[in-house]
Short mmCIF file of C-alpha atoms and ligand atoms in Angstrom, two decimals:
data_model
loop_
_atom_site.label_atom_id
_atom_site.label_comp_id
_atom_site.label_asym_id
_atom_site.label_seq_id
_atom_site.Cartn_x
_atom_site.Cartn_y
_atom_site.Cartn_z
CA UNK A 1 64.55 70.48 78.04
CA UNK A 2 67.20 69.44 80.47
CA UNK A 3 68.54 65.74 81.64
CA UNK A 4 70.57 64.75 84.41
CA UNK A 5 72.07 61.50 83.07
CA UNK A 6 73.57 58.72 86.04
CA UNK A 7 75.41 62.29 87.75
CA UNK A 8 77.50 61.67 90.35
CA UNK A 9 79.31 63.74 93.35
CA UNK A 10 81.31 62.64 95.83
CA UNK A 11 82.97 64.34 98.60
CA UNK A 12 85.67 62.90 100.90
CA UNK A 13 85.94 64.18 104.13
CA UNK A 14 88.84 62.57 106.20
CA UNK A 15 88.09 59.24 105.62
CA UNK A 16 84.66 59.52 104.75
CA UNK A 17 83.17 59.84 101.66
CA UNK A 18 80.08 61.45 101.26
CA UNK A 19 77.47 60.61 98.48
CA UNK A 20 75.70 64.01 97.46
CA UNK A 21 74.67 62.42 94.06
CA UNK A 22 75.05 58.90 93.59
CA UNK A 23 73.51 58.03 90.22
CA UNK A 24 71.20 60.28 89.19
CA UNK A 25 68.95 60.21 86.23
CA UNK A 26 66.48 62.55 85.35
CA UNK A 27 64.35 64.63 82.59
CA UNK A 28 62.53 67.57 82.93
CA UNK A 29 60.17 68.81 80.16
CA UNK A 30 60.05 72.64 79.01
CA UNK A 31 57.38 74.40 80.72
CA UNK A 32 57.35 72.08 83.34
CA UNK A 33 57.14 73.32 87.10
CA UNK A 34 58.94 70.33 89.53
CA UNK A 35 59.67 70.64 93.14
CA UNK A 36 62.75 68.74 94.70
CA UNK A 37 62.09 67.87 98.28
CA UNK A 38 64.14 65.37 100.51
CA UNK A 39 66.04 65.53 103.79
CA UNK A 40 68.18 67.72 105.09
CA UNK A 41 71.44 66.63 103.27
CA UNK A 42 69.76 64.43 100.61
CA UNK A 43 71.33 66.17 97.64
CA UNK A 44 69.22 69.09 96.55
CA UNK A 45 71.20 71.86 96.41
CA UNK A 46 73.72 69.60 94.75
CA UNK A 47 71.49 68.50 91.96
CA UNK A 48 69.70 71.98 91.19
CA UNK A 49 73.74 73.45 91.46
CA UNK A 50 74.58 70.88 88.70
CA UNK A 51 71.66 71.14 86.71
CA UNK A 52 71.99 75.13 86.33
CA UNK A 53 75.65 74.69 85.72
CA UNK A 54 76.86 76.13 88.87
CA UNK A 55 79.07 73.08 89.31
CA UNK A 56 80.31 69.38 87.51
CA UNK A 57 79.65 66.11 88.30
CA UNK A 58 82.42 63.74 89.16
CA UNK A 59 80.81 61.16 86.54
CA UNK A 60 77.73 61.35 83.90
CA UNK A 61 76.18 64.65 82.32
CA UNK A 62 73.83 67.32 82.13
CA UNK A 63 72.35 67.66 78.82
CA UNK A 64 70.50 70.71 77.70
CA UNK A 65 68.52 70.90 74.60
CA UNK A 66 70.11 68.32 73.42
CA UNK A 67 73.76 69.21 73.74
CA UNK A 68 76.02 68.14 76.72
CA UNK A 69 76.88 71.19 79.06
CA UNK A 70 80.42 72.40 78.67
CA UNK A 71 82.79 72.06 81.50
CA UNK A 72 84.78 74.93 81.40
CA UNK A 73 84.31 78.07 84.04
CA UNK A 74 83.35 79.80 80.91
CA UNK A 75 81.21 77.62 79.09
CA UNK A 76 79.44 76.78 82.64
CA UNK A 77 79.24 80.87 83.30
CA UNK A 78 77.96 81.39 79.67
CA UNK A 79 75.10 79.07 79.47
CA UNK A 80 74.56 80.77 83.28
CA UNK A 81 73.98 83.63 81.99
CA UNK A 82 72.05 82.81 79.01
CA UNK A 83 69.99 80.86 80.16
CA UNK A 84 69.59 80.31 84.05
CA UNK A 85 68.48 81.73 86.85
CA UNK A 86 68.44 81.23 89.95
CA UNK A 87 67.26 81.98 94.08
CA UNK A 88 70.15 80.31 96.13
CA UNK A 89 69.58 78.97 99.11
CA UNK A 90 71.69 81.67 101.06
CA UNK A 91 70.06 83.62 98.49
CA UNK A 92 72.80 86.29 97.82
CA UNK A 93 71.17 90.28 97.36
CA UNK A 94 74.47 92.95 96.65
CA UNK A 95 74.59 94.53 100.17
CA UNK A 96 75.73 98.07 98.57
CA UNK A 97 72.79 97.94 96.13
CA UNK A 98 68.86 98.93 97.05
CA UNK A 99 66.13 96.28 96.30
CA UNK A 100 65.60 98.21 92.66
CA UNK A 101 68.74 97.95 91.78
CA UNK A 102 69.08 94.37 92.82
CA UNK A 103 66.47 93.63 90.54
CA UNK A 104 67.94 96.03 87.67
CA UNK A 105 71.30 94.31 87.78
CA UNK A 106 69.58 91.09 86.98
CA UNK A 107 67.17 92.63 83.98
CA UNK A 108 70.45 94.16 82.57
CA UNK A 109 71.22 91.19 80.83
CA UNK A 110 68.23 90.41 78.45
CA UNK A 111 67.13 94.70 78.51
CA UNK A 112 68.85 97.65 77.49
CA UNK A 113 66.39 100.70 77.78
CA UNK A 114 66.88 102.82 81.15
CA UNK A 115 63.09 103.57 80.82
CA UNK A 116 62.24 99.69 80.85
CA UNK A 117 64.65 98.45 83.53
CA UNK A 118 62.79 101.04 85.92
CA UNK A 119 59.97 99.46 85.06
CA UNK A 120 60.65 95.77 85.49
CA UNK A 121 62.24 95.96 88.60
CA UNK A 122 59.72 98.28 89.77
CA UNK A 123 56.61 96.30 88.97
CA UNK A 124 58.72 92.96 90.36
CA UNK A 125 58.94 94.60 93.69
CA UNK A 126 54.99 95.45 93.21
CA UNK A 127 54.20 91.85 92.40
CA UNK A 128 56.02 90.53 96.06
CA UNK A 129 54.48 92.84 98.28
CA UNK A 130 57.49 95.53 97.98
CA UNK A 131 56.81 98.35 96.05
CA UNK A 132 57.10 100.99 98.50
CA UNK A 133 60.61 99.52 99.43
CA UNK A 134 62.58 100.09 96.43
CA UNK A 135 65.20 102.23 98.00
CA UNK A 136 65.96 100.23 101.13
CA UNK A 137 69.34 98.58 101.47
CA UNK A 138 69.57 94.38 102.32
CA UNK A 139 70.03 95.29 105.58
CA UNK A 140 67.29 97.55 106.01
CA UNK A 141 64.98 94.69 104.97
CA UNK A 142 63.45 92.20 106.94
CA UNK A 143 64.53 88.43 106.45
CA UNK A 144 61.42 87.66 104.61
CA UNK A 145 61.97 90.92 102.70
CA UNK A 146 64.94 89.68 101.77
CA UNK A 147 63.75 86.88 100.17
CA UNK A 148 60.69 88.36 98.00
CA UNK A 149 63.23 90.99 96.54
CA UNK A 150 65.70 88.06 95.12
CA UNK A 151 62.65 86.14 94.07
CA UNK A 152 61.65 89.61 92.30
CA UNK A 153 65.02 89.28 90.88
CA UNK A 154 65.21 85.73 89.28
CA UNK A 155 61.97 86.34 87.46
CA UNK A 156 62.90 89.36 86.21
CA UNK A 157 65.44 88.26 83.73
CA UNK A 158 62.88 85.93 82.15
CA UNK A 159 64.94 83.00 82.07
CA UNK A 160 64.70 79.56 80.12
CA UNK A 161 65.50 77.71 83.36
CA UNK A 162 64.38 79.18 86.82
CA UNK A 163 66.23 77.26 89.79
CA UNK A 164 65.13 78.10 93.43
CA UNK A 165 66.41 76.41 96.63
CA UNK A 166 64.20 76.73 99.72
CA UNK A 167 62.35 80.21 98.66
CA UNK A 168 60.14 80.21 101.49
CA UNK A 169 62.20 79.60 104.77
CA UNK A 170 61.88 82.47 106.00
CA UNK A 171 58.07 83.07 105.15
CA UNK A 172 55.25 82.75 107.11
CA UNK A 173 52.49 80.44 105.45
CA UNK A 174 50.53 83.36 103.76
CA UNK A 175 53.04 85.30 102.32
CA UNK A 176 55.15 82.25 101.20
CA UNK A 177 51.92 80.64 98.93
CA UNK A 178 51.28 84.03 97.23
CA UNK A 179 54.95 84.24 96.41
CA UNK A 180 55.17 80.34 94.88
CA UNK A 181 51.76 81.02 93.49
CA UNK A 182 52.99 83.97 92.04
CA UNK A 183 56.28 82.04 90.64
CA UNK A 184 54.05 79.44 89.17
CA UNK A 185 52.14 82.27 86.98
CA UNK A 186 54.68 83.50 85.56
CA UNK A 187 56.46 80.91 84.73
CA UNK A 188 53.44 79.41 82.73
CA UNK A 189 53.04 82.93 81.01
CA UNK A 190 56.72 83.07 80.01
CA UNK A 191 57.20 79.24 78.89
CA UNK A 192 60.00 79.11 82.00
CA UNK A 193 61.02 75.49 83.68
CA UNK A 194 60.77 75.82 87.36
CA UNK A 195 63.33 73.54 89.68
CA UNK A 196 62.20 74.58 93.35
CA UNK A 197 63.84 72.72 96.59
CA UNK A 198 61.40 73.12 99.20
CA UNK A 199 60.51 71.57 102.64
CA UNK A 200 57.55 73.05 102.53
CA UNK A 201 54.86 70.48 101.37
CA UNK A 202 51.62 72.70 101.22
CA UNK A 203 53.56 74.19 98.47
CA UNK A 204 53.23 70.93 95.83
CA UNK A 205 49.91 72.13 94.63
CA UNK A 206 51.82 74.32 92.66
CA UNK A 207 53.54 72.43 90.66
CA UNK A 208 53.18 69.34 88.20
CA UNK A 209 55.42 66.96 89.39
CA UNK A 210 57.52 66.19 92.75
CA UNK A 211 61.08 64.04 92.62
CA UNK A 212 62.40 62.85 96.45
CA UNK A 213 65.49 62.68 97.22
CA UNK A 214 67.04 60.47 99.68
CA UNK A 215 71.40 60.30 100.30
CA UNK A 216 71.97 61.51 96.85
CA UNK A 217 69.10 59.32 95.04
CA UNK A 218 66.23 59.89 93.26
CA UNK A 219 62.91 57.72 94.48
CA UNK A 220 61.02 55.91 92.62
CA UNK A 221 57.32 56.73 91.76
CA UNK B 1 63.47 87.46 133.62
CA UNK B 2 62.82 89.60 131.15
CA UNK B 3 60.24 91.93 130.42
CA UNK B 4 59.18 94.42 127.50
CA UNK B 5 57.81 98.21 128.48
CA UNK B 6 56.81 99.78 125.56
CA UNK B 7 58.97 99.26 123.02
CA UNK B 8 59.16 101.29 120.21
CA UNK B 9 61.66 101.21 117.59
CA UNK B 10 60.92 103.59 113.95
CA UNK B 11 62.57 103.49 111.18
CA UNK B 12 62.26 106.61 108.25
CA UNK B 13 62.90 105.03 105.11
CA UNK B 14 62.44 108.40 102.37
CA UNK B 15 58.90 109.92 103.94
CA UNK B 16 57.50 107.01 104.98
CA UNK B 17 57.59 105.74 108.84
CA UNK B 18 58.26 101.75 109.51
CA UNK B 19 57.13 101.01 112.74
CA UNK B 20 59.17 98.16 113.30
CA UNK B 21 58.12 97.85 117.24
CA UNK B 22 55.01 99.94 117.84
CA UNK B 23 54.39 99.73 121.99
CA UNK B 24 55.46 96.45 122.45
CA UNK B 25 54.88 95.60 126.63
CA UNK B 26 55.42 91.74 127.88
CA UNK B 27 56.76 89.82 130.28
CA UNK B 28 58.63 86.02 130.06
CA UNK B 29 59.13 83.88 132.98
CA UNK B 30 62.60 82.30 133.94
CA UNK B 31 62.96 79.28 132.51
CA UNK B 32 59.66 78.98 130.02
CA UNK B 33 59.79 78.52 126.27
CA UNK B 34 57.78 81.48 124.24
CA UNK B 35 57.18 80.97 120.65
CA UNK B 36 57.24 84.30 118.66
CA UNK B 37 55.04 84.11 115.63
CA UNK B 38 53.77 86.72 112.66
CA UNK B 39 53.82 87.77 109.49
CA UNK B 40 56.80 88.50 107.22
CA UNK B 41 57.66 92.28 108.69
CA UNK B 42 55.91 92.26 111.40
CA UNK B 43 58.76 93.21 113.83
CA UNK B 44 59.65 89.90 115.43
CA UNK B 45 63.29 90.08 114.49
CA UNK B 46 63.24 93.71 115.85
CA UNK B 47 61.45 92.35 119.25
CA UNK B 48 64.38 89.19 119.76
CA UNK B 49 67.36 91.10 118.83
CA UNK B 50 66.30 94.38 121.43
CA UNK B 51 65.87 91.72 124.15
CA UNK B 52 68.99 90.12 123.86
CA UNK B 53 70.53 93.64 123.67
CA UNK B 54 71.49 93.71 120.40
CA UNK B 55 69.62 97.17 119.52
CA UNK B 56 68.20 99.88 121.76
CA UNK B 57 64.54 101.08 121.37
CA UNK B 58 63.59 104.60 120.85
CA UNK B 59 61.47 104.64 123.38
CA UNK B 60 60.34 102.28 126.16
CA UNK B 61 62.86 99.85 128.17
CA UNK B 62 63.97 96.16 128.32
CA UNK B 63 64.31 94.98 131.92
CA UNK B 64 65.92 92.00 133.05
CA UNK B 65 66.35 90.64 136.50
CA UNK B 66 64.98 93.84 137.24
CA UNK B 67 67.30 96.29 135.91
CA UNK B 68 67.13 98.02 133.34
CA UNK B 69 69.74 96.88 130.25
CA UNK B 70 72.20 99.54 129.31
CA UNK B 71 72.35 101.41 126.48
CA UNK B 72 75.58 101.74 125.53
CA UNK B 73 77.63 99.24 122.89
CA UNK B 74 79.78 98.32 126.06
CA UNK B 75 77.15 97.76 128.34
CA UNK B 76 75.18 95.78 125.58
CA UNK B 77 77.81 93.63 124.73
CA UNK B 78 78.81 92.35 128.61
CA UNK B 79 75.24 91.49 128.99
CA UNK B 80 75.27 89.57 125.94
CA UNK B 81 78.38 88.01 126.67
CA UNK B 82 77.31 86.74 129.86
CA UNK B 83 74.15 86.25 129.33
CA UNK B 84 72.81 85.24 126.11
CA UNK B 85 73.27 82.71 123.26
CA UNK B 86 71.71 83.37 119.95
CA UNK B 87 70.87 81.70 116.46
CA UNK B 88 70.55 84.76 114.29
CA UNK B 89 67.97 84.51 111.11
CA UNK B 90 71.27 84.73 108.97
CA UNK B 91 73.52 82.38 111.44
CA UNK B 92 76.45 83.40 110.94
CA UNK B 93 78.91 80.44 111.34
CA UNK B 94 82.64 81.74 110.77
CA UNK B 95 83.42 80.53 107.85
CA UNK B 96 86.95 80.01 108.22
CA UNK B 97 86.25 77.58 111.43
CA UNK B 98 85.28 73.82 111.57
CA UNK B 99 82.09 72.92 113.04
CA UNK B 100 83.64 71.76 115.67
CA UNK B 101 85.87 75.12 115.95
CA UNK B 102 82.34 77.31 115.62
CA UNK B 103 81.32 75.59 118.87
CA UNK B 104 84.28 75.62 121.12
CA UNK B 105 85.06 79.13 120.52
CA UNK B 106 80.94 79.71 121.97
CA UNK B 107 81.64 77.39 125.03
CA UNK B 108 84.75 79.16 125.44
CA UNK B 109 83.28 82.43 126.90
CA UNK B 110 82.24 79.80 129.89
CA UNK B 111 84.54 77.06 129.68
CA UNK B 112 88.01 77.05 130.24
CA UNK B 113 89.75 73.44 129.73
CA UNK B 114 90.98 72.52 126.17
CA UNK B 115 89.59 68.54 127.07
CA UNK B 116 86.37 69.69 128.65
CA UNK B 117 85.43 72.58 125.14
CA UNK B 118 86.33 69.38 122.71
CA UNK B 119 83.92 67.46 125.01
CA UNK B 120 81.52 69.51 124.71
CA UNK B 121 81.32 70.79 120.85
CA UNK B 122 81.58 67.23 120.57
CA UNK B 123 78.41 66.15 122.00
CA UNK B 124 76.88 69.22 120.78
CA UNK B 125 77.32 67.94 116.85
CA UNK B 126 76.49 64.60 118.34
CA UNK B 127 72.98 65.76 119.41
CA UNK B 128 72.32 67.43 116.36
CA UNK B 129 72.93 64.86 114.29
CA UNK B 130 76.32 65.84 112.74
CA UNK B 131 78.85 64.23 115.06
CA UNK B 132 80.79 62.61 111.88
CA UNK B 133 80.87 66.41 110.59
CA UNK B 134 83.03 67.90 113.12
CA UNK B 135 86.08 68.72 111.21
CA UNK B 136 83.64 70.15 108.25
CA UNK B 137 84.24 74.16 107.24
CA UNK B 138 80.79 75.58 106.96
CA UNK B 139 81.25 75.54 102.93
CA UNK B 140 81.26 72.04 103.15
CA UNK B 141 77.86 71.45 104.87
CA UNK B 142 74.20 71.77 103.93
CA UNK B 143 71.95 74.96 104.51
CA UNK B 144 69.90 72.90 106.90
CA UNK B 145 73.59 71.16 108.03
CA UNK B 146 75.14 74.51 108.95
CA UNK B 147 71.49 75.71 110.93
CA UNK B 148 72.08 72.52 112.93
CA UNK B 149 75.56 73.57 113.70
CA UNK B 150 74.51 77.36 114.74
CA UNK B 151 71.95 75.61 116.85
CA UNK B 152 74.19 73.55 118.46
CA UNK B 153 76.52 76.10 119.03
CA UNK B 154 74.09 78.58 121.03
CA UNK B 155 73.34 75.45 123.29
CA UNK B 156 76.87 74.83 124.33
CA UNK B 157 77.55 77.96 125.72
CA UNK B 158 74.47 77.33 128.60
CA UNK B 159 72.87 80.45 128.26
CA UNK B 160 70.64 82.23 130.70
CA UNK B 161 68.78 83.29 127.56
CA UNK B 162 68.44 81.44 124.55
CA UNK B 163 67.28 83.34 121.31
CA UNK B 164 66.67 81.55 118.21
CA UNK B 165 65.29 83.42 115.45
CA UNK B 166 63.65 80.98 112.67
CA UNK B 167 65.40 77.43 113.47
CA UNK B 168 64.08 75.66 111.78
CA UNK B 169 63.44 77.47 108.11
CA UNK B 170 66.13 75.21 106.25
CA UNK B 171 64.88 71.88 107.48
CA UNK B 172 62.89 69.10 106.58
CA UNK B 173 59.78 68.98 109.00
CA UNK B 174 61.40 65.49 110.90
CA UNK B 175 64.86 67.11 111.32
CA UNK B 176 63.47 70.34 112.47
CA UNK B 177 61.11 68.64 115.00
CA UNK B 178 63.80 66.89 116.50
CA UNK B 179 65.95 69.85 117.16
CA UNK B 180 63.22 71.87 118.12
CA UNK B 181 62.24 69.06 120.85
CA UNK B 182 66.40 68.75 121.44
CA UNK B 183 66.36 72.52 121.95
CA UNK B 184 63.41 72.03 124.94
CA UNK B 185 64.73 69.42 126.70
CA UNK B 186 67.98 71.10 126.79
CA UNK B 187 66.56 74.32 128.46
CA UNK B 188 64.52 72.82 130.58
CA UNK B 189 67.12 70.69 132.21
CA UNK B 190 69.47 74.02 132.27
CA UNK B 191 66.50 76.26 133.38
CA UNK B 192 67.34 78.46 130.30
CA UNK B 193 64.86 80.88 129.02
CA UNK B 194 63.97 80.86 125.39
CA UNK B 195 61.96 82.84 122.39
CA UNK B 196 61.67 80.67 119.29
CA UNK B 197 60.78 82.92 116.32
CA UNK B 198 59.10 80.14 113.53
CA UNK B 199 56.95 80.65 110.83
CA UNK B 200 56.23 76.88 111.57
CA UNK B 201 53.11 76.56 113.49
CA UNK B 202 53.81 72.70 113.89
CA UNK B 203 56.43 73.95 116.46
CA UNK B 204 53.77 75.13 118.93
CA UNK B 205 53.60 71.83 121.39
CA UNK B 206 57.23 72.48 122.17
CA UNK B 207 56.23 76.39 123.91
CA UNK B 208 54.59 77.08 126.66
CA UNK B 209 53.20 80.13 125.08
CA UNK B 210 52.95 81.50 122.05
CA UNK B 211 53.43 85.58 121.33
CA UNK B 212 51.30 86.64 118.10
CA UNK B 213 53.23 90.16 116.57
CA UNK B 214 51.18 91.71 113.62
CA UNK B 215 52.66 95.79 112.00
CA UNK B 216 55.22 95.73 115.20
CA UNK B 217 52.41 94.96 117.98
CA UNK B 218 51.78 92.07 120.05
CA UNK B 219 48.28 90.88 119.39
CA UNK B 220 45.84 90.17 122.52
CA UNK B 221 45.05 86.72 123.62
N1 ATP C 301 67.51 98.94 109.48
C1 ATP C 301 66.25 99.06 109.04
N2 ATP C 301 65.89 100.14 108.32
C2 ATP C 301 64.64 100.26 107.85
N3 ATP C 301 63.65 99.39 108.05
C3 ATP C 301 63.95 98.27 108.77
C4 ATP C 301 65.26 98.04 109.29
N4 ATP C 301 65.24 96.84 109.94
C5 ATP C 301 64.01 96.35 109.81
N5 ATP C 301 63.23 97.21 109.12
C6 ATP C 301 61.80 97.05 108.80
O1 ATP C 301 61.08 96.84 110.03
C7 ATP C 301 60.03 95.88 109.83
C8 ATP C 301 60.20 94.73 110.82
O2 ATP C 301 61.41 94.04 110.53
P1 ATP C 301 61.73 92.64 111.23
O3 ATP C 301 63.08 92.18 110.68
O4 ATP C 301 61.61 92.77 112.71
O5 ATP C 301 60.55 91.70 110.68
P2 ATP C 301 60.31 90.12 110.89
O6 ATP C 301 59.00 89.97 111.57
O7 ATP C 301 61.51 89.49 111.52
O8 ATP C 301 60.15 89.62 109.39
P3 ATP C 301 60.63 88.20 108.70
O9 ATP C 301 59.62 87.19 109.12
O10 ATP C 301 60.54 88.54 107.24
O11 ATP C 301 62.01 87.92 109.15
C9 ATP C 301 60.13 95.42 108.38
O12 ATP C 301 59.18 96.11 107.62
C10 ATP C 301 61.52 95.81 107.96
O13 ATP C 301 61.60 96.11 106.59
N1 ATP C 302 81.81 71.09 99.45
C1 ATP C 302 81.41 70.03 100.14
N2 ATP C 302 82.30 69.25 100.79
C2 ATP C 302 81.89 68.18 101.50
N3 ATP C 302 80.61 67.79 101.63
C3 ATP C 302 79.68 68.53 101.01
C4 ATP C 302 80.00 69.68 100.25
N4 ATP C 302 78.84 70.22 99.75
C5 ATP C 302 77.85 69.44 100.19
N5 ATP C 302 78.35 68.42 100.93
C6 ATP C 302 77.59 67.34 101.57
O1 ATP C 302 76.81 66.69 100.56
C7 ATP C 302 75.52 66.34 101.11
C8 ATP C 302 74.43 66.93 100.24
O2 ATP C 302 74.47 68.37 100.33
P1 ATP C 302 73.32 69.28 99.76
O3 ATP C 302 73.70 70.71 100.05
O4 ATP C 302 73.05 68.93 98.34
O5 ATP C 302 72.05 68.83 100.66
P2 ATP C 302 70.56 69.43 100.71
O6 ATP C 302 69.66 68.31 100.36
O7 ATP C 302 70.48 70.67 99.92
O8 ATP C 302 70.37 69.75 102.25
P3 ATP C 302 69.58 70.94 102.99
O9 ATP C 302 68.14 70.57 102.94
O10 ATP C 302 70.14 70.89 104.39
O11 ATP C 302 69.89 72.24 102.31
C9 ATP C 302 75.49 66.82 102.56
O12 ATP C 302 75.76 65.77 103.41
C10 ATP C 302 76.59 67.86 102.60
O13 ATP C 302 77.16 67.92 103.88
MG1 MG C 303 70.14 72.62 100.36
MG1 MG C 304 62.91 88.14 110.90
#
């Protein structure tokens, strides 16, 4: 459903220039569930980034269904929205919003009925371990906490395209395979494509294929 | 150096009671290297940050050198300042300062020559791998990039107590080992004191003991 087709990015720092993609071709099949995993500073972020539209390449293209994506702010933020989304790596909760309504914000785009956004968000937190925290704040959560409730969020919106960077950092062992296991289910139910960046290598049981990266390259094999 | 007499610290969130620290007593050692591990919400966060005097308990006392820490902001901040370093969970690099700027404005609270701060943030990037990254903002770097750089950071001030609180959560297992193992020798040479919080188990050979927290207790053993 989405190819990455010789992308490149290049940043130059002083005299440096540093090769976050350099030549990157790839295809990823609907359904499919594919975990990125590489060095720190390999290129991960950057590729998942470019692959959800979140940013261009210098050179080559990201084709979706087909079609090239656009390279406007507001082609980029439409097929976002339409189609994407995602767990950053930094992974970005509203500070002035509880975890339900973090969660609510997200299911506003593909639901309308008051009745059924309670009930998403609500059974989301359930599914990570969080339903009796609905009404705490960010910072009244822990840093784990943190992380389940904007998981709970990007599934909630049912996406196409589900892109998560490093979604179990700050997760012990347990907690962390329940949540990707969890991920992984639903996904398959809903038909979703799964990117996840990951250091975490117990976690490739999970899903059906694995790409390294290494200084802005794919391996081979 | 530092000892725990039971801690607790509650939190009321609508009727329901989080006991974040629930009679936490211990005891560290100048100098040795405690690893703090646990669930997600167990209190470890909680435990690190009301050591290093960034919260007060409800009940129960934090001693070190064998008075008791202060409890007001003023108090808690001078001990802080002269005392201890810390990599928060979130690690808050300024964001409007180079790596290299991040670093020298930690070693300034101890160091006072312009040549002898550039020295040092200098060989502080160098040992975490990111010496050609010294003029970087922290928009510019990796997640695991930018933990490197907090990490470095809370070294180069040569703390009496070093607090790191998941170091390692944004890393690929090599690069995390190696600044884990950076992190040791570094204390041990300056006789600083440190608790590790990890969800990485692999991180164990590097502590001299390891502090088990389940619900906000520490387990037995
Ligand atoms: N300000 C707060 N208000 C309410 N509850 C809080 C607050 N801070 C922390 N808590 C709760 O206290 C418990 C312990 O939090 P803490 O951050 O110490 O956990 P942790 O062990 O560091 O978890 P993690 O591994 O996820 O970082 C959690 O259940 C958390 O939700
Ligand atoms: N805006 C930028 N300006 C300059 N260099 C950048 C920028 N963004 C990323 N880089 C560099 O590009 C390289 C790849 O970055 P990227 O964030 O994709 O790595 P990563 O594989 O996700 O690493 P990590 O595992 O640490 O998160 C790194 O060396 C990084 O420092
Ligand atoms: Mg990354
Ligand atoms: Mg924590």
């Amino acid at each position: 459903i989405i190819e990455a087709r010789h992308l490149k990015k290049h940043y130059k720092t002083g005299e440096k220039i540093i090769k976050a993609l350099d030549d990157v071709t790839l295809s990823i099949e609907k359904g499919e569930f594919v975990m990125v995993i590489g060095p720190s500073g390999s290129g991960k972020s950057t590729l998942v980034n470019m692959l959800g539209g979140v940013d261009v390449p210098d050179d080559g293209e990201v084709i979706f269904r087909g079609e090239p994506l656009g390279k406007t702010s507001r082609e980029l933020t439409q097929f976002r929205r339409r189609y994407v989304s995602f767990v950053f790596q930094f992974y970005s909760l509203i500070p002035t919003l509880t975890a339900k309504e973090n969660i609510e914000l997200a299911a506003e785009l593909v639901i309308k009925s008051r009745k059924e956004l309670t009930k998403i968000a609500e059974e989301a937190l359930e599914a990570v371990g969080l339903g009796d925290r609905k009404n705490s704040y960010p910072s009244q959560l822990s840093g784990g906490e943190r992380q389940r409730v904007a998981l709970a969020r990007a599934l909630s919106k049912k996406p196409e395209l589900l892109i998560i960077d490093e979604p179990t950092g700050q997760l012990d062992e347990e907690t962390g395979q329940r949540i990707v296991e969890l991920i992984r289910d639903t996904s398959k139910a809903q038909g979703t494509t799964v990117l996840m960046v990951t250091h975490d290598l117990e976690l490739e049981k999970f899903s059906d294929r694995v790409l390294k990266m290494r200084s802005g390259k794919i391996l081979e094999g």
